[in-house]
Coordinates of C-alpha atoms in Angstrom, one line a residue:
M29 CA 0.0 0.0 0.0
S30 CA 1.1 3.6 -0.5
S31 CA 0.8 7.1 1.0
L32 CA -0.1 10.5 -0.5
L33 CA 0.7 14.0 0.8
V34 CA -1.6 16.7 -0.6
F35 CA -1.2 20.4 -0.6
P36 CA -4.2 22.8 -0.8
G37 CA -4.8 25.8 -3.1
Q38 CA -6.0 29.3 -2.7
G39 CA -9.0 29.7 -0.5
A40 CA -7.4 27.5 2.2
Q41 CA -5.3 30.4 3.6
Q42 CA -5.8 31.5 7.2
P43 CA -4.6 34.6 9.0
G44 CA -1.6 33.8 11.2
M45 CA -0.8 30.6 9.4
L46 CA 2.9 31.2 9.1
H47 CA 3.2 32.0 12.8
R48 CA 2.3 28.4 13.7
L49 CA 5.1 26.8 11.7
P50 CA 8.6 25.6 12.5
K51 CA 10.8 28.6 12.4
A52 CA 13.6 27.3 10.2
T53 CA 11.6 27.3 7.0
V54 CA 10.1 30.7 7.7
I55 CA 13.5 32.2 8.3
E56 CA 14.9 30.5 5.2
A57 CA 12.0 32.0 3.1
S58 CA 12.6 35.5 4.5
E59 CA 16.3 35.3 3.7
V60 CA 15.6 34.1 0.1
L61 CA 13.0 36.8 -0.6
G62 CA 14.7 39.6 1.3
E63 CA 11.6 40.4 3.3
D64 CA 9.9 39.3 6.6
V65 CA 7.4 36.7 5.4
L66 CA 5.7 36.8 8.7
L67 CA 4.1 40.0 7.5
L68 CA 2.4 38.2 4.7
D69 CA -0.2 36.3 6.7
S70 CA -2.2 39.1 8.3
T71 CA -5.9 39.5 7.2
Q72 CA -5.0 42.6 5.3
A73 CA -1.9 41.1 3.6
L74 CA -3.8 38.0 2.5
K75 CA -5.9 40.2 0.2
S76 CA -2.9 40.0 -2.1
T77 CA -2.7 36.9 -4.4
R78 CA 1.1 37.0 -4.1
A79 CA 1.0 36.9 -0.3
V80 CA -1.6 34.0 -0.3
Q81 CA 0.5 31.9 -2.7
L82 CA 3.7 32.4 -0.9
C83 CA 2.1 31.6 2.5
L84 CA 0.7 28.3 1.0
L85 CA 4.1 27.4 -0.4
I86 CA 5.9 28.1 2.9
A87 CA 3.3 26.4 5.1
G88 CA 3.1 23.2 3.0
T89 CA 6.9 22.9 2.7
A90 CA 7.5 23.6 6.4
A91 CA 4.9 21.1 7.6
A92 CA 6.1 18.4 5.2
R93 CA 9.7 18.8 6.3
S94 CA 8.7 18.3 9.9
L95 CA 6.6 15.3 8.9
L96 CA 9.2 13.6 6.8
Q97 CA 11.8 13.2 9.5
Q98 CA 13.2 10.2 11.4
G99 CA 13.0 7.9 8.4
C100 CA 9.5 8.8 7.4
T101 CA 8.7 9.0 3.7
A102 CA 5.7 9.2 1.4
D103 CA 5.1 7.5 -2.0
Y104 CA 3.2 10.3 -3.7
V105 CA 2.6 14.0 -3.6
A106 CA -0.1 16.2 -5.3
G107 CA -1.1 19.8 -5.0
L108 CA -4.2 21.7 -6.0
S109 CA -3.1 24.7 -8.1
I110 CA -0.5 26.6 -6.1
G111 CA -0.2 23.4 -4.0
A112 CA 1.7 21.8 -6.8
Y113 CA 4.7 24.0 -5.9
P114 CA 5.3 22.7 -2.3
A115 CA 4.5 19.2 -3.7
A116 CA 7.3 19.6 -6.2
V117 CA 9.7 20.9 -3.5
V118 CA 8.9 18.0 -1.2
A119 CA 9.3 15.6 -4.1
G120 CA 12.9 16.9 -4.5
A121 CA 12.2 18.2 -8.0
L122 CA 12.3 22.0 -7.3
R123 CA 14.6 23.8 -4.9
F124 CA 12.7 25.7 -2.2
S125 CA 14.6 28.9 -3.1
D126 CA 13.6 28.7 -6.7
A127 CA 10.0 27.9 -5.8
L128 CA 9.8 31.0 -3.7
H129 CA 10.9 33.3 -6.5
L130 CA 8.7 31.5 -9.1
V131 CA 5.6 31.7 -6.8
S132 CA 6.3 35.4 -6.0
L133 CA 6.3 36.0 -9.8
R134 CA 3.2 33.7 -10.3
G135 CA 1.2 35.6 -7.7
E136 CA 2.1 39.0 -9.2
L137 CA 1.3 37.9 -12.8
M138 CA -2.1 36.5 -11.8
Q139 CA -2.9 39.5 -9.7
Q140 CA -2.0 42.0 -12.4
A141 CA -3.8 40.1 -15.2
W142 CA -7.3 40.8 -13.8
P143 CA -7.0 43.2 -10.9
Q144 CA -10.8 43.6 -10.3
G145 CA -14.1 42.3 -11.5
Y146 CA -13.1 38.7 -11.8
G147 CA -12.9 35.6 -9.5
M148 CA -14.1 32.1 -8.9
T149 CA -17.4 30.6 -7.6
A150 CA -18.1 27.1 -6.3
I151 CA -21.3 25.3 -7.4
I152 CA -22.4 22.4 -5.2
G153 CA -25.1 20.0 -6.0
L154 CA -25.0 19.8 -9.8
D155 CA -23.2 17.4 -12.1
L156 CA -20.5 18.3 -14.6
A157 CA -22.8 18.1 -17.7
T158 CA -25.4 20.4 -16.2
V159 CA -22.8 23.0 -15.2
E160 CA -21.1 22.9 -18.6
G161 CA -24.6 23.5 -20.2
L162 CA -25.1 26.6 -18.0
L163 CA -21.6 27.9 -18.9
A164 CA -22.5 27.6 -22.6
Q165 CA -25.6 29.6 -22.0
V166 CA -23.7 32.5 -20.4
H167 CA -20.2 32.6 -21.9
S168 CA -19.4 35.3 -24.4
S169 CA -16.6 37.7 -25.1
E170 CA -18.4 40.2 -22.9
T171 CA -19.3 37.7 -20.2
P172 CA -16.4 35.2 -20.1
V173 CA -16.9 32.2 -17.7
Y174 CA -15.3 28.8 -17.7
L175 CA -15.1 25.5 -15.8
A176 CA -12.1 25.8 -13.5
N177 CA -12.1 22.9 -10.9
I178 CA -13.6 19.5 -10.7
N179 CA -13.4 18.9 -7.0
A180 CA -16.0 16.1 -6.7
D181 CA -18.8 14.7 -8.8
N182 CA -21.2 17.4 -7.5
Q183 CA -18.7 20.0 -6.4
L184 CA -17.4 22.2 -9.2
V185 CA -15.7 25.6 -9.5
I186 CA -16.2 28.2 -12.3
A187 CA -14.0 31.2 -13.1
G188 CA -14.7 34.4 -15.0
S189 CA -16.2 37.9 -14.7
D190 CA -18.4 38.8 -11.8
A191 CA -21.4 39.4 -14.1
A192 CA -20.9 36.0 -15.8
M193 CA -20.5 34.1 -12.6
N194 CA -23.5 35.7 -11.1
A195 CA -25.6 34.7 -14.1
V196 CA -24.4 31.1 -13.9
A197 CA -25.0 31.0 -10.1
E198 CA -28.6 32.2 -10.6
L199 CA -29.2 29.5 -13.3
A200 CA -27.6 26.9 -11.1
K201 CA -29.9 27.7 -8.2
G202 CA -32.8 27.4 -10.6
C203 CA -31.5 23.9 -11.6
G204 CA -31.4 22.8 -8.0
A205 CA -27.9 23.6 -6.9
G206 CA -27.5 23.4 -3.1
L207 CA -25.0 26.2 -3.1
A208 CA -23.4 28.7 -5.4
K209 CA -20.7 30.5 -3.3
R210 CA -18.1 33.1 -4.3
L211 CA -14.6 32.0 -3.2
S212 CA -12.0 34.1 -1.5
V213 CA -10.0 34.2 -4.7
S214 CA -9.7 37.4 -6.6
V215 CA -8.3 35.9 -9.8
P216 CA -10.1 33.8 -12.5
S217 CA -7.7 30.9 -12.2
H218 CA -7.6 27.6 -14.3
C219 CA -9.1 29.0 -17.5
P220 CA -7.9 30.6 -20.7
L221 CA -8.1 34.1 -19.1
L222 CA -4.6 33.3 -17.6
D223 CA -3.0 32.0 -20.8
E224 CA -0.8 35.0 -21.2
P225 CA 0.5 35.2 -17.6
A226 CA 1.2 31.4 -17.8
Q227 CA 3.4 32.0 -20.9
V228 CA 5.4 34.6 -19.0
L229 CA 5.9 32.2 -16.1
A230 CA 7.0 29.5 -18.5
E231 CA 9.7 31.8 -19.7
A232 CA 11.0 32.2 -16.2
F233 CA 10.8 28.5 -15.6
A234 CA 13.0 27.9 -18.6
K235 CA 15.9 29.3 -16.5
V236 CA 15.3 27.2 -13.4
P237 CA 16.9 23.8 -12.9
L238 CA 14.5 20.9 -12.1
K239 CA 15.2 17.3 -11.2
L240 CA 13.3 14.1 -11.5
P241 CA 11.0 13.7 -8.5
T242 CA 12.2 11.3 -5.9
I243 CA 8.6 10.9 -4.7
G244 CA 5.8 10.2 -7.2
Y245 CA 4.4 13.5 -8.4
L246 CA 0.7 13.4 -9.4
S247 CA -0.4 16.3 -11.6
G248 CA -3.6 18.0 -10.4
S249 CA -4.6 18.9 -13.9
R250 CA -3.6 15.7 -15.7
A251 CA -4.6 13.4 -12.8
R252 CA -1.6 11.1 -13.5
P253 CA 2.1 10.9 -12.5
I254 CA 4.6 13.2 -14.2
R255 CA 7.8 11.3 -14.9
S256 CA 10.1 13.8 -16.9
V257 CA 11.6 17.1 -16.0
E258 CA 10.2 18.8 -19.1
A259 CA 6.7 17.6 -18.4
L260 CA 7.0 18.8 -14.8
R261 CA 8.2 22.2 -15.9
E262 CA 5.3 22.5 -18.2
D263 CA 2.8 21.3 -15.6
L264 CA 3.9 23.8 -13.0
A265 CA 4.1 26.8 -15.4
F266 CA 0.8 26.2 -17.0
N267 CA -1.4 24.9 -14.2
M268 CA -2.7 28.4 -13.6
C269 CA -4.6 28.3 -16.9
R270 CA -5.7 24.6 -16.9
V271 CA -8.7 23.0 -15.4
V272 CA -7.9 21.2 -12.1
D273 CA -9.2 17.6 -12.0
W274 CA -8.9 17.0 -8.3
R275 CA -11.5 14.3 -8.3
G276 CA -9.5 12.4 -10.9
T277 CA -6.2 13.0 -9.1
V278 CA -7.4 11.5 -5.9
Q279 CA -9.1 8.6 -7.7
S280 CA -5.9 8.0 -9.6
A281 CA -3.9 7.8 -6.3
Y282 CA -6.5 5.4 -4.8
E283 CA -6.3 3.2 -7.9
R284 CA -2.5 3.1 -7.6
G285 CA -2.8 1.6 -4.1
V286 CA -2.7 4.7 -1.9
R287 CA -4.5 4.1 1.4
L288 CA -3.1 6.9 3.5
H289 CA -4.0 10.5 2.5
I290 CA -2.4 13.3 4.6
E291 CA -3.4 16.9 3.9
L292 CA -0.7 19.5 4.7
P293 CA -1.6 22.9 6.1
P294 CA -3.6 24.9 6.2
G295 CA -7.0 23.4 6.8
A296 CA -8.8 20.2 5.8
V297 CA -10.8 20.9 2.7
L298 CA -9.0 18.3 0.6
T299 CA -9.5 15.8 3.4
G300 CA -13.3 16.1 3.1
L301 CA -13.1 15.6 -0.7
A302 CA -10.8 12.5 -0.3
R303 CA -13.3 10.8 2.0
R304 CA -15.7 10.5 -0.9
V305 CA -13.1 8.5 -2.8
F306 CA -11.3 6.4 -0.2
E307 CA -13.5 3.5 0.5
Q308 CA -10.7 2.0 2.5
G309 CA -7.7 3.5 4.3
T310 CA -7.0 6.6 6.3
V311 CA -7.7 10.2 5.4
I312 CA -6.4 12.8 7.8
A313 CA -5.3 16.4 8.0
F314 CA -2.0 17.6 9.5
D315 CA -3.8 20.4 11.2
G316 CA -5.3 19.1 14.4
A317 CA -3.3 15.9 14.4
R318 CA -0.2 14.9 16.5
L319 CA 3.0 14.9 14.5
D320 CA 4.1 11.5 16.0
T321 CA 0.7 10.0 15.1
L322 CA 1.1 11.1 11.5
Q323 CA 4.6 9.7 11.4
A324 CA 3.5 6.4 12.8
L325 CA 0.8 6.2 10.1
L326 CA 3.4 6.8 7.4
R327 CA 5.7 4.1 8.8
E328 CA 2.8 1.6 9.2
E329 CA 1.6 2.2 5.6
G330 CA 5.2 1.8 4.3
R331 CA 5.3 -1.7 5.9
R332 CA 2.0 -2.9 4.4
Q333 CA 2.2 -5.3 1.6
P334 CA 0.1 -4.6 -1.5

């Protein structure tokens, strides 16, 4: 049997999240960026896309480093959107210092692309085909709106202009959606609206050395392992403009024998989603659990025979 570490995306951020972490990684991040990163996790600072993404990178990396000590290891990593960056760091494919600079640029590019009037909305209670039909009714050059995330069979996220998302939300409620909720994300991620910033980020990535992952890296957009450096480079650079298939990613891990799913900080949103897929095994979040308990689970899973 196998284990999977997962890293959340934007929307999971919490004020004060960096202040609860082991200090070494926080200090390292501050030195690399030339700024005090502890100033990035205030309620006001987290209104910035750059700050949010850096906080999620630092939090995921710091927690995973503390977890993977004393002989503990994991078989797979996966990250939702920005979560792919700490996943790549933990897999040994991307240096933490390079990840910090790339994520800083990524956040700035996304923030500048659509500074206002755009975002993301979760629609719960409708299937994919129904939501795609609603998007087709509303989408136009004046009211752009796209499918962004497939989180579960009946939990989808759309991205686009405020007017377009509001129109889709009203239609969704009329079709029986249980909830249509605007997310705390100020950028229309995972859709063609971010094609141009993704291309700029890809140019920066071309100058950064990557290595083959030493832990299996599952792409959150492709829902399958990435096994070459060039494929990983492309996956990380362009995931901002591609649909996230998180349902497929978790299902892919389960089908590969994963029976231990640990969500790195902050929060437990991905834990709730994974429980729909994991008919057997353990699904748990780092937040709220004892470190020695999580390490014991990793060791136990590593000893299990398939």
